[in-house]
Coordinates of C-alpha atoms and ligand atoms in Angstrom, one line a residue:
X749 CA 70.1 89.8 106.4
X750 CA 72.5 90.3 103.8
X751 CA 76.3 91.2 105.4
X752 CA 78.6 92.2 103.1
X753 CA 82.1 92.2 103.6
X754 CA 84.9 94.1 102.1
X755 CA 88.0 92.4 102.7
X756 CA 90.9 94.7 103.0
X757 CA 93.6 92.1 103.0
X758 CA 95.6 91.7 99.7
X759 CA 96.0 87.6 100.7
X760 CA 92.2 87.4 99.7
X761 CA 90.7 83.9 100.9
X762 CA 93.9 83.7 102.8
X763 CA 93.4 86.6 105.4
X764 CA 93.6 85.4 108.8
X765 CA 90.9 88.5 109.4
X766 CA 88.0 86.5 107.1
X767 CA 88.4 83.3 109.5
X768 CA 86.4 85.5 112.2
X769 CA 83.8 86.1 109.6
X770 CA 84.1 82.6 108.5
X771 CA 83.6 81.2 112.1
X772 CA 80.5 83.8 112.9
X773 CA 79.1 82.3 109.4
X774 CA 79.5 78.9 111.0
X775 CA 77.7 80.1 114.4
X776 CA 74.9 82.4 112.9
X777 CA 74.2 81.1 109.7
X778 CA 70.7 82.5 109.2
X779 CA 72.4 85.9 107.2
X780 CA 74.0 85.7 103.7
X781 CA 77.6 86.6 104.2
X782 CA 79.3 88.3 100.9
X783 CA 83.3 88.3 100.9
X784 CA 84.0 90.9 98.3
X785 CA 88.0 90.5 97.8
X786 CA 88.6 94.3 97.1
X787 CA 92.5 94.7 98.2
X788 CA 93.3 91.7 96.7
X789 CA 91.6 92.3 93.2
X790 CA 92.5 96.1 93.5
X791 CA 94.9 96.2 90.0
X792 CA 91.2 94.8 88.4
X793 CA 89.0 97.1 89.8
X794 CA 90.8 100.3 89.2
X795 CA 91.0 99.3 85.6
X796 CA 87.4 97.6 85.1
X797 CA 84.7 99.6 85.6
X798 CA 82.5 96.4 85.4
X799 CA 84.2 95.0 88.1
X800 CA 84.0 98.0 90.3
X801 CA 80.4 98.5 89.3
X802 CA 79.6 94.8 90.9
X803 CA 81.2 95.4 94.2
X804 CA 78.9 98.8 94.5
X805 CA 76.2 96.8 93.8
X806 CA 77.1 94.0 95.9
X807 CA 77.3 97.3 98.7
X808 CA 73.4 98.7 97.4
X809 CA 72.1 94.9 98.2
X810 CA 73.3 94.4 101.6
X811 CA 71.8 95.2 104.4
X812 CA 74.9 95.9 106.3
X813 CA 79.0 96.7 105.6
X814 CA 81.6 95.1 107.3
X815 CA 85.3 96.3 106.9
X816 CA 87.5 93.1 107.8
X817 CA 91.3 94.2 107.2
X818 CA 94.4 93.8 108.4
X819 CA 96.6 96.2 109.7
X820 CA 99.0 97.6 107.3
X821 CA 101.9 100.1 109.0
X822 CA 99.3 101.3 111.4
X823 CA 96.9 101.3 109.4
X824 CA 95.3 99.6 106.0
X825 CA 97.2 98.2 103.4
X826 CA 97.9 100.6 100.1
X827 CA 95.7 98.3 97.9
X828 CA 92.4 98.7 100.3
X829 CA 93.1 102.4 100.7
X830 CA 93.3 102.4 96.8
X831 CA 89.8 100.6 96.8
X832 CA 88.7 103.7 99.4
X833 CA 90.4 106.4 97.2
X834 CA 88.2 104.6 93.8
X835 CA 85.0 105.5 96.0
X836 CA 85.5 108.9 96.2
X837 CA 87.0 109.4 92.9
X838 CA 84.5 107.3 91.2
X839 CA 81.8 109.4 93.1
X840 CA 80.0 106.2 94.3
X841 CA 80.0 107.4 98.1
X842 CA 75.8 107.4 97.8
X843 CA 76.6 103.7 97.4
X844 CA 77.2 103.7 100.8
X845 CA 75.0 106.5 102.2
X846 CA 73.1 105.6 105.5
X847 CA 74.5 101.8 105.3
X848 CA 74.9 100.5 109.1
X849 CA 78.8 99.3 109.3
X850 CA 81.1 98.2 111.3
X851 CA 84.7 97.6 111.6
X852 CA 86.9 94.3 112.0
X853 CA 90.5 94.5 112.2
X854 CA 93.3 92.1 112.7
X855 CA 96.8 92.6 114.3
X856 CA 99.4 92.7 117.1
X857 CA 97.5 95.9 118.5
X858 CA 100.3 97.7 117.3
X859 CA 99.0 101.3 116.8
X860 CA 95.3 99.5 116.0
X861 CA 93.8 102.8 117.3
X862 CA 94.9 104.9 114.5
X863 CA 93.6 102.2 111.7
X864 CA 90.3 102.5 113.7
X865 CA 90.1 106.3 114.0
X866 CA 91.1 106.3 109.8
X867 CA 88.0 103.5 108.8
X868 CA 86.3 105.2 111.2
X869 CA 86.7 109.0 109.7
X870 CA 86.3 107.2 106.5
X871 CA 83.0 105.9 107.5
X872 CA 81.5 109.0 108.2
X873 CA 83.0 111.0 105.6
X874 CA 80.7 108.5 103.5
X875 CA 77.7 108.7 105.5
X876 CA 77.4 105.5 106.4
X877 CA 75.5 104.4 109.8
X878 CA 78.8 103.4 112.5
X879 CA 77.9 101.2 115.0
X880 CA 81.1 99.5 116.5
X881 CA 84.8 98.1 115.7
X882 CA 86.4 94.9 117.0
X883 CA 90.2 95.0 117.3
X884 CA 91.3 91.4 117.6
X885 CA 94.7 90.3 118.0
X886 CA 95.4 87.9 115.2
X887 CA 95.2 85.0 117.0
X888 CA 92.3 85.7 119.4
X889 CA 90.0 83.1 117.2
X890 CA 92.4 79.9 118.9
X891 CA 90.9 81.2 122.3
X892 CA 87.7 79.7 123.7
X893 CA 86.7 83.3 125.4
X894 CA 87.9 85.5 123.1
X895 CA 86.0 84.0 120.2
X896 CA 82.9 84.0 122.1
X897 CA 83.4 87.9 122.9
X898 CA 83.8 88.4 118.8
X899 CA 80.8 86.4 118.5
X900 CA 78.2 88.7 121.3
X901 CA 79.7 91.8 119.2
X902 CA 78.6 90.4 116.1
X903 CA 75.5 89.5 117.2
X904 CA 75.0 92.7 118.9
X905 CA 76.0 94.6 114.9
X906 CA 73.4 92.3 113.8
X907 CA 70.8 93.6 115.9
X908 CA 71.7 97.1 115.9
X909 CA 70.9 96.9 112.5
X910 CA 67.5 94.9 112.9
X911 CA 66.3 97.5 114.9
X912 CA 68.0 100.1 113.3
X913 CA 69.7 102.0 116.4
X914 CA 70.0 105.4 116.5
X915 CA 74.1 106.5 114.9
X916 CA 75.9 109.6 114.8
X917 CA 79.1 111.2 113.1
X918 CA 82.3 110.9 115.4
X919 CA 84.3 112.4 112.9
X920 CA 83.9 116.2 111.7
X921 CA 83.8 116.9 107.7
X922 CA 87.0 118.3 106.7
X923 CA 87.1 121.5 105.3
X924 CA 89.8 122.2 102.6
X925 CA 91.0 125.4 102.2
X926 CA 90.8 127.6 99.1
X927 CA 94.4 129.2 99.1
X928 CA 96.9 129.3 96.3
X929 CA 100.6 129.1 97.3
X930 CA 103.1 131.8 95.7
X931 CA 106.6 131.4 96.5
X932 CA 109.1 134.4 96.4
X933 CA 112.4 133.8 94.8
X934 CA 115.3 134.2 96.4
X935 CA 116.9 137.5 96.2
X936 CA 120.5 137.9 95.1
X937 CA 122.7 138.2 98.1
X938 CA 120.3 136.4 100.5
X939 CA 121.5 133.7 102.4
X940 CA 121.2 129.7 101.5
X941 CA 121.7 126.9 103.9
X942 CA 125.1 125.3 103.2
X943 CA 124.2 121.4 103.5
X944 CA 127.7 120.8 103.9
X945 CA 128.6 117.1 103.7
X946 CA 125.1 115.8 104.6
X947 CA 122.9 114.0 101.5
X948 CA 119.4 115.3 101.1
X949 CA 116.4 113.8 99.8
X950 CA 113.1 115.0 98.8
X951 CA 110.8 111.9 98.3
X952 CA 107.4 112.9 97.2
X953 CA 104.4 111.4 95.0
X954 CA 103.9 115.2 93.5
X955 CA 102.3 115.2 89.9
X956 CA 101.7 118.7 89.3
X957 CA 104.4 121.3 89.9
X958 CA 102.3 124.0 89.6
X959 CA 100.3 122.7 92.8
X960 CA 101.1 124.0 96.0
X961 CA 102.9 120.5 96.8
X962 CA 104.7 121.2 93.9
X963 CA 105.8 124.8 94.2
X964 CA 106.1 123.8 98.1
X965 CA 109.3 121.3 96.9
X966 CA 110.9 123.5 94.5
X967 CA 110.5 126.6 97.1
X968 CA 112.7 124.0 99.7
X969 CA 114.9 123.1 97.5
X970 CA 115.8 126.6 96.6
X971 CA 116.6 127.5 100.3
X972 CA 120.5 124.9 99.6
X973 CA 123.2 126.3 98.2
X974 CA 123.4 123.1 96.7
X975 CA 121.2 120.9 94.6
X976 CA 118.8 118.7 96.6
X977 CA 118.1 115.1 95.3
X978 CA 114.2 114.2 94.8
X979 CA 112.7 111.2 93.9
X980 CA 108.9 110.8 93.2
X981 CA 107.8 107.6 94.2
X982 CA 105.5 107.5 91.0
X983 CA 108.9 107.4 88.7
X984 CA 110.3 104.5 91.5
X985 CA 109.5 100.7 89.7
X986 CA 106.7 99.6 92.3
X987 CA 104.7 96.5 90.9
X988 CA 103.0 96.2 93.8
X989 CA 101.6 96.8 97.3
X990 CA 103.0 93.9 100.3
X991 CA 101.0 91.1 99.6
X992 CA 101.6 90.0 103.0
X993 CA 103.2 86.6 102.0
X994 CA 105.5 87.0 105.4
X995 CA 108.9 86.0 103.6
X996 CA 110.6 88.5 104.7
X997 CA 110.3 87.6 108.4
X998 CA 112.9 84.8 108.0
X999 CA 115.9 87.2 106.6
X1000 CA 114.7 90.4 105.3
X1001 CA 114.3 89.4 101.8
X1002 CA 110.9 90.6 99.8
X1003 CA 109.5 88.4 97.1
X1004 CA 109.5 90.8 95.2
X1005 CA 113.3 91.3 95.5
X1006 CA 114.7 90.8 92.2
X1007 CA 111.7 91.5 90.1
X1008 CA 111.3 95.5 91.0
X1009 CA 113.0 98.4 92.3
X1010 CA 111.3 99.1 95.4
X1011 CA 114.6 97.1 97.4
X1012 CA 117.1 99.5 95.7
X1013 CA 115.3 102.7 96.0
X1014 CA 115.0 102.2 99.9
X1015 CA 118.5 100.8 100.4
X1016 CA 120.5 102.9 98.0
X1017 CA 118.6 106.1 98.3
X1018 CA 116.9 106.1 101.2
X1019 CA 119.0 104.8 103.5
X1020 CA 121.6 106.6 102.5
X1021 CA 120.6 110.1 103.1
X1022 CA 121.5 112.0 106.1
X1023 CA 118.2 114.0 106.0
X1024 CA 115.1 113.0 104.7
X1025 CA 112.1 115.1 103.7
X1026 CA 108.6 113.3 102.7
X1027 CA 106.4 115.6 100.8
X1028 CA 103.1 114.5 100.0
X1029 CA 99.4 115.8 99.6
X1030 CA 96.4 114.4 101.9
X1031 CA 93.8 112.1 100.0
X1032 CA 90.8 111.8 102.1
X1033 CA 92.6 111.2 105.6
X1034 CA 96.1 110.1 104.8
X1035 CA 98.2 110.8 101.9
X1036 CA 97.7 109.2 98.8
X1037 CA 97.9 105.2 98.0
X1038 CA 101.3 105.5 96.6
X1039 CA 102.9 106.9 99.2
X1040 CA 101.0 104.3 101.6
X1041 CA 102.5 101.2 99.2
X1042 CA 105.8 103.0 100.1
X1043 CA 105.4 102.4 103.7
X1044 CA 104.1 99.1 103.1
X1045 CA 107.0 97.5 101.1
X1046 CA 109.2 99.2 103.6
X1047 CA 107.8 96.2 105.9
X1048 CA 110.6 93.8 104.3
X1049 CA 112.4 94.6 107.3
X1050 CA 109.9 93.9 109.6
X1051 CA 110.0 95.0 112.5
X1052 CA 113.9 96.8 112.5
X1053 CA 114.1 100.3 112.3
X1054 CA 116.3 101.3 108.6
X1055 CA 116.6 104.5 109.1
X1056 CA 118.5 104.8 112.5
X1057 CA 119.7 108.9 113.4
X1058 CA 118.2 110.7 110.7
X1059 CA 116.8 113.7 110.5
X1060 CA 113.1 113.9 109.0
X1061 CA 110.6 116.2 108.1
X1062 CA 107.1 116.6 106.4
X1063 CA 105.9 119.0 103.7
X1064 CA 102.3 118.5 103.3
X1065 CA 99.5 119.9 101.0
X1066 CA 95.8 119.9 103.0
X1067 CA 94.5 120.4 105.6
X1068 CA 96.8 118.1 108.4
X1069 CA 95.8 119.9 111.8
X1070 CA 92.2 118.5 110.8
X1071 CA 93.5 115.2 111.1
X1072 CA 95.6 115.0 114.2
X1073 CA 95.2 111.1 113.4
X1074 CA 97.7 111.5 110.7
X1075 CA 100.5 113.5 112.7
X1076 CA 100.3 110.8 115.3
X1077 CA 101.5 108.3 112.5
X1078 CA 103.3 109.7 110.7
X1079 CA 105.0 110.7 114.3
X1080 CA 104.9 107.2 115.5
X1081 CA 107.1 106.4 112.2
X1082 CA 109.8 108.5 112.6
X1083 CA 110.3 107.4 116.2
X1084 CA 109.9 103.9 115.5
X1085 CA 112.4 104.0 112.5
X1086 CA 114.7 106.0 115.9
X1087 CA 115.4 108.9 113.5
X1088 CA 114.4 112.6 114.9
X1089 CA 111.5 114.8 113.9
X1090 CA 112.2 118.0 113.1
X1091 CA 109.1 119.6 111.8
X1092 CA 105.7 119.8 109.3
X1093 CA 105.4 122.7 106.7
X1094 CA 101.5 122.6 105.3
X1095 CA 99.9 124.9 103.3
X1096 CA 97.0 125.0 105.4
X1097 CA 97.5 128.4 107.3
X1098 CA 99.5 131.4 106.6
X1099 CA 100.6 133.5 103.4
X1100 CA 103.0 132.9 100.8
X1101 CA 105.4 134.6 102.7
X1102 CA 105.0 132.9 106.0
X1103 CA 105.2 129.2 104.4
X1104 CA 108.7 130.5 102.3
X1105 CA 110.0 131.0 106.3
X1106 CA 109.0 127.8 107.5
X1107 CA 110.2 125.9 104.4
X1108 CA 114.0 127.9 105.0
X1109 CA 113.4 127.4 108.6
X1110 CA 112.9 123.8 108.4
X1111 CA 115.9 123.3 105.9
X1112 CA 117.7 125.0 108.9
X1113 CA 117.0 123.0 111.5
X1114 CA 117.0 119.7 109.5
X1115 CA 120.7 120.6 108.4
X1116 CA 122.3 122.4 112.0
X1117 CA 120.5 119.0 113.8
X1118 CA 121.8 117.1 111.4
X1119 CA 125.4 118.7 112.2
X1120 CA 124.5 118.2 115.9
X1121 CA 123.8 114.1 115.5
X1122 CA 120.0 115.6 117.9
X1123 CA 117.8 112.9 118.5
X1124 CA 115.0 113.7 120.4
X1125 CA 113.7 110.8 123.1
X1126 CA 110.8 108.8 121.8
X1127 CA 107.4 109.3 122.8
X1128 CA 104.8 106.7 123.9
X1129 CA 104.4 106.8 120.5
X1130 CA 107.9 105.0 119.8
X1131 CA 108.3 103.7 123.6
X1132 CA 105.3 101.6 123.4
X1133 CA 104.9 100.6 120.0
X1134 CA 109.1 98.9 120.3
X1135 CA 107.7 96.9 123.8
X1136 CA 104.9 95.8 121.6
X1137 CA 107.3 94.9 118.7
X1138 CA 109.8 93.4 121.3
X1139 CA 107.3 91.1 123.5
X1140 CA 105.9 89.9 119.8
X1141 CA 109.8 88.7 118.2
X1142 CA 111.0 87.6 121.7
X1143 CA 107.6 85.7 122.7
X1144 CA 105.0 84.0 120.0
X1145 CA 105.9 84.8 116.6
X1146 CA 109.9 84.8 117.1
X1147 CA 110.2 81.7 114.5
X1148 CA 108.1 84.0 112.1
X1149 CA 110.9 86.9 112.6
X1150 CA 113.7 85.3 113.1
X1151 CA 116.0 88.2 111.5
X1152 CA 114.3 90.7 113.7
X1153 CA 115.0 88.8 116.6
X1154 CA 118.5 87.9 115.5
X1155 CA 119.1 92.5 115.1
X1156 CA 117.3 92.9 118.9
X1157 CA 119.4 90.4 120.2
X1158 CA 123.0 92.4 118.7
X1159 CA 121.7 96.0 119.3
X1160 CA 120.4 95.7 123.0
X1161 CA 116.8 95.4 122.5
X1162 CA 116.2 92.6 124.8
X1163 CA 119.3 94.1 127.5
X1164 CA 116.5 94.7 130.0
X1165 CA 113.5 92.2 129.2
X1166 CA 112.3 90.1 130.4
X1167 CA 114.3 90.6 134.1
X1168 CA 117.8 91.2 133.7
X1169 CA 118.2 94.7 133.9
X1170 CA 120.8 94.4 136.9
X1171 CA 120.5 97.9 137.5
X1172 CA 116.5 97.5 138.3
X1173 CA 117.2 94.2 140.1
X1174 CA 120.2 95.4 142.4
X1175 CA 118.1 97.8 143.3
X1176 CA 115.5 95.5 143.9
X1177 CA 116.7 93.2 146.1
X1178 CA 117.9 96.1 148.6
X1179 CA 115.0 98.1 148.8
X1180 CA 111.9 95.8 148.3
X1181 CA 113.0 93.9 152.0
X1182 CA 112.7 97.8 153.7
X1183 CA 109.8 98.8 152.2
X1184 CA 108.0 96.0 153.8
X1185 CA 109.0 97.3 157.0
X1186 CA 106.0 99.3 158.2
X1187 CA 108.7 101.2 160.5
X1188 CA 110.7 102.6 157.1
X1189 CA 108.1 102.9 155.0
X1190 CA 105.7 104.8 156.6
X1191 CA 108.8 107.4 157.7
X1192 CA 110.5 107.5 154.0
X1193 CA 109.3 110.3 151.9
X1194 CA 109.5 109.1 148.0
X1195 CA 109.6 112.5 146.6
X1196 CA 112.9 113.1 148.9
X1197 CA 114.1 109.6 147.6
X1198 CA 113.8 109.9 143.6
X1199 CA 115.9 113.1 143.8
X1200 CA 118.8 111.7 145.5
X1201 CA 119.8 110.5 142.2
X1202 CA 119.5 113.7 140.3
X1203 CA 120.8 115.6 142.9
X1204 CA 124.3 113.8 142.2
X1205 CA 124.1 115.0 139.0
X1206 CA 122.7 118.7 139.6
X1207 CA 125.7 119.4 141.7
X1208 CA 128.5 117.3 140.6
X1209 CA 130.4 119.4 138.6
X1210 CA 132.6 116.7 136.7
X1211 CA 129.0 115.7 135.2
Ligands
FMN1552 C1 103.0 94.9 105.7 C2 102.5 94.6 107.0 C3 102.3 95.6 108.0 C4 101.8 95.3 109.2 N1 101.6 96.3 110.1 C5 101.0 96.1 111.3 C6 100.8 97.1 112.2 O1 101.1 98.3 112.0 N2 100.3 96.8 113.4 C7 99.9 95.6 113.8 O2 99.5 95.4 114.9 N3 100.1 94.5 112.9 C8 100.6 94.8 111.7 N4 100.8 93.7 110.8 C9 100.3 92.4 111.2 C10 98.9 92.1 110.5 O3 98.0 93.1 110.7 C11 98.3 90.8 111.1 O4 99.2 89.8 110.9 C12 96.9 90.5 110.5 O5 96.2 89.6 111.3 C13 97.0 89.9 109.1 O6 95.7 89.7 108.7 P1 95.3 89.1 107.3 O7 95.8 87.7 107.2 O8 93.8 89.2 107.2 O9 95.9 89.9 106.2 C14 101.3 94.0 109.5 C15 101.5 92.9 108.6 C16 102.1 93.3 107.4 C17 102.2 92.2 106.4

């Protein structure tokens, strides 16, 4: 059989992702394995229609797809979700019609699930024939057992597609909705929110401002009585996607510091605002490339949250409730950056009029919580994914990010990991000798016992 592979990490030959397909070459050589380098050539193909044209028909030969990518900010890099974006715009999806395909990802399992359900959405939006994904942790190749499991799901891909199993569509089409958004102006007399001493910023990959995205922005930025800074990430020097080259794990610097702008824009403008409104539109099931490179280069700081106590809200163009994937990430951010959520506005239900309330409503809150320093407690969402990020810095790949671990060591994040949160082990040592006493435990009632704590509180009145 013919495999082919689209590699979705911009280090190319380099990807720690292509080992596995290197090492199931090695084991079952009898198919013809094709590594087609699309993140890393991606400035090529969007320009060379020659070069595109041989990847599609590299796709029409094979017998089978793999994805093999890395994951990017939860989910692929910018440069492969350009090469997914030149599919759709270069209408080549029949390329891929009714192709069996499978996933293989790479990473710390840090939010893994929502690159899946994306490649996965993305997989049926093209028709293709989905049979599995394998999530490996980056280093699960060095493992005797774990390499053997990668190999019995290869082998079972392989098969599926000898015998060509029956497939169906997880995902549902998305449906976009036909509706053109008229603001209202303001009328003289009516009230704007006063953003008093807090700095604004509108950041937004907009290109039309005629578009609902567009007229969404302006239509918020009317509701201050002041001008509202906005910076379109198109006009922001960008040369490139992360390239993954891991520099920055040692002290925070980029390579590319120095040669673009992308280090200034985030530390002069973005991390100075008090507020912070991202405004994009959806492109297939995220938002668009550009605004994925923005999260991307963002990862110069690893894994330390920048942009601690502020406030944050979405404007978004299409149709978001269909892709409750993207909410979860885009949730997931906020909380792992430990800034607060305050709210979406999308054009996907609703009149003109009712969108002009949410925008001034949202300007509201973002402002008054703003004023009241609100941070809302993290989710799973931002509870987990900071263990996940804390076990990786403390444990295996602390010598890869050493400034990380040097900023969880000063700010707390280790106060109670591994085992010395005195509190828990006080606590501990008194109870854990009763509770073995048949006697106590059998007579305590736990529901009684987890008040007791609370019920300090409920009726102190000093608290
Ligand atoms: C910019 C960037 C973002 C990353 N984001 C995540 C992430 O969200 N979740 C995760 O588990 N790993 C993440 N990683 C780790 C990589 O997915 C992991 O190291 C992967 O194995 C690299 O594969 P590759 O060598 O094929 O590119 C990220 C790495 C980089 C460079």
């Amino acid at each position: 059989m013919k495999i082919a592979i689209l590699n979705g990490s911009p280090k190319g030959d380099q990807s720690v992702t292509m080992q596995y397909i290197l090492y199931v070459k090695k084991k079952i050589p009898e198919h013809e394995y094709n590594i087609l380098n699309v993140a890393q050539q991606i400035k090529r193909l969007e320009k060379n229609d020659a070069a595109f044209q041989e990847i599609l028909d590299a796709i029409r030969d094979s017998d089978a797809v793999i994805w093999g990518f890395p994951l990017y900010v939860m989910v692929i890099a910018s440069q492969f979700k350009r090469f997914i974006e030149l599919i759709f715009e270069k209408k080549a999806t029949s390329y891929f019609n009714d192709k069996y395909t499978m996933l293989l990802l790479t990473s710390i399992h840090f939010f893994d699930h929502t690159a899946e359900n994306y490649m996965h959405g993305i997989c049926d939006d093209l028709g293709m024939k989905f049979v599995d994904f394998y999530s490996a942790d980056s280093w699960d190749l060095l493992y005797p057992k774990r390499r053997a499991m990668w190999l019995k799901i290869a082998e079972n891909f392989f098969e599926a597609v000898e015998k060509k199993i029956p497939t169906t569509r997880q995902f549902p089409p998305i449906h976009l909705r036909e509706f053109e958004y008229n603001p209202e102006k303001f009328k003289n007399g009516e009230k704007k929110v006063d953003p008093e001493d807090k700095k604004i910023l509108i950041i937004t990959d907009s290109i039309d401002d005629n578009k609902n995205l567009g007229k969404m922005i302006k239509k918020f930025q009317s509701c201050f009585s002041k001008n509202i800074e906005i910076i379109n990430i198109h006009d922001v020097d960008i040369l490139g996607g992360c390239i993954g080259c891991g520099k920055c794990g040692y002290n925070h610097e980029c390579s590319y510091t120095g040669k673009d702008g992308y280090q200034e824009f985030w530390e002069e403008s973005v991390m100075k605002a008090d507020v912070l409104i991202f405004a994009g539109t959806i492109k297939d099931r995220f938002l668009s490339s550009r605004w994925k490179m923005v999260y991307d280069r963002a990862f110069y700081n690893t894994h330390t949250p920048t942009l601690i106590g502020k406030q944050l809200g979405y404007i978004v163009s299409g149709p978001f409730s269909q892709i409750p994937n993207l909410k979860e990430m885009m949730q997931a951010h906020v909380e792992i950056q430990m800034s607060n959520l305050v709210g979406f506005v999308t054009d996907e239900y609703g009149d003109s009029a009712e969108i002009d309330a949410l925008l001034y409503d949202l300007a509201r809150r973002l402002i008054k919580f703003a004023q009241m320093n609100l941070i809302k407690p993290q989710t799973f969402l931002g509870v987990g994914g900071f263990k996940i990020f804390r076990d990786d810095v403390y444990g295996r790949n602390r010598f890869v990010f050493l400034a990380d671990h040097k900023w969880y060591e000063e700010h707390g994040v280790y106060d109670s990991f591994p085992q010395n949160d005195q509190r828990a082990i006080e606590m501990n040592k008194k109870l854990i000798p009763l509770i073995q006493i048949d006697k106590i435990r059998n007579k305590m009632d736990f529901r009684i016992e987890f008040l007791k704590p609370f019920k300090k509180v409920i009726t102190d009145p000093n608290k």
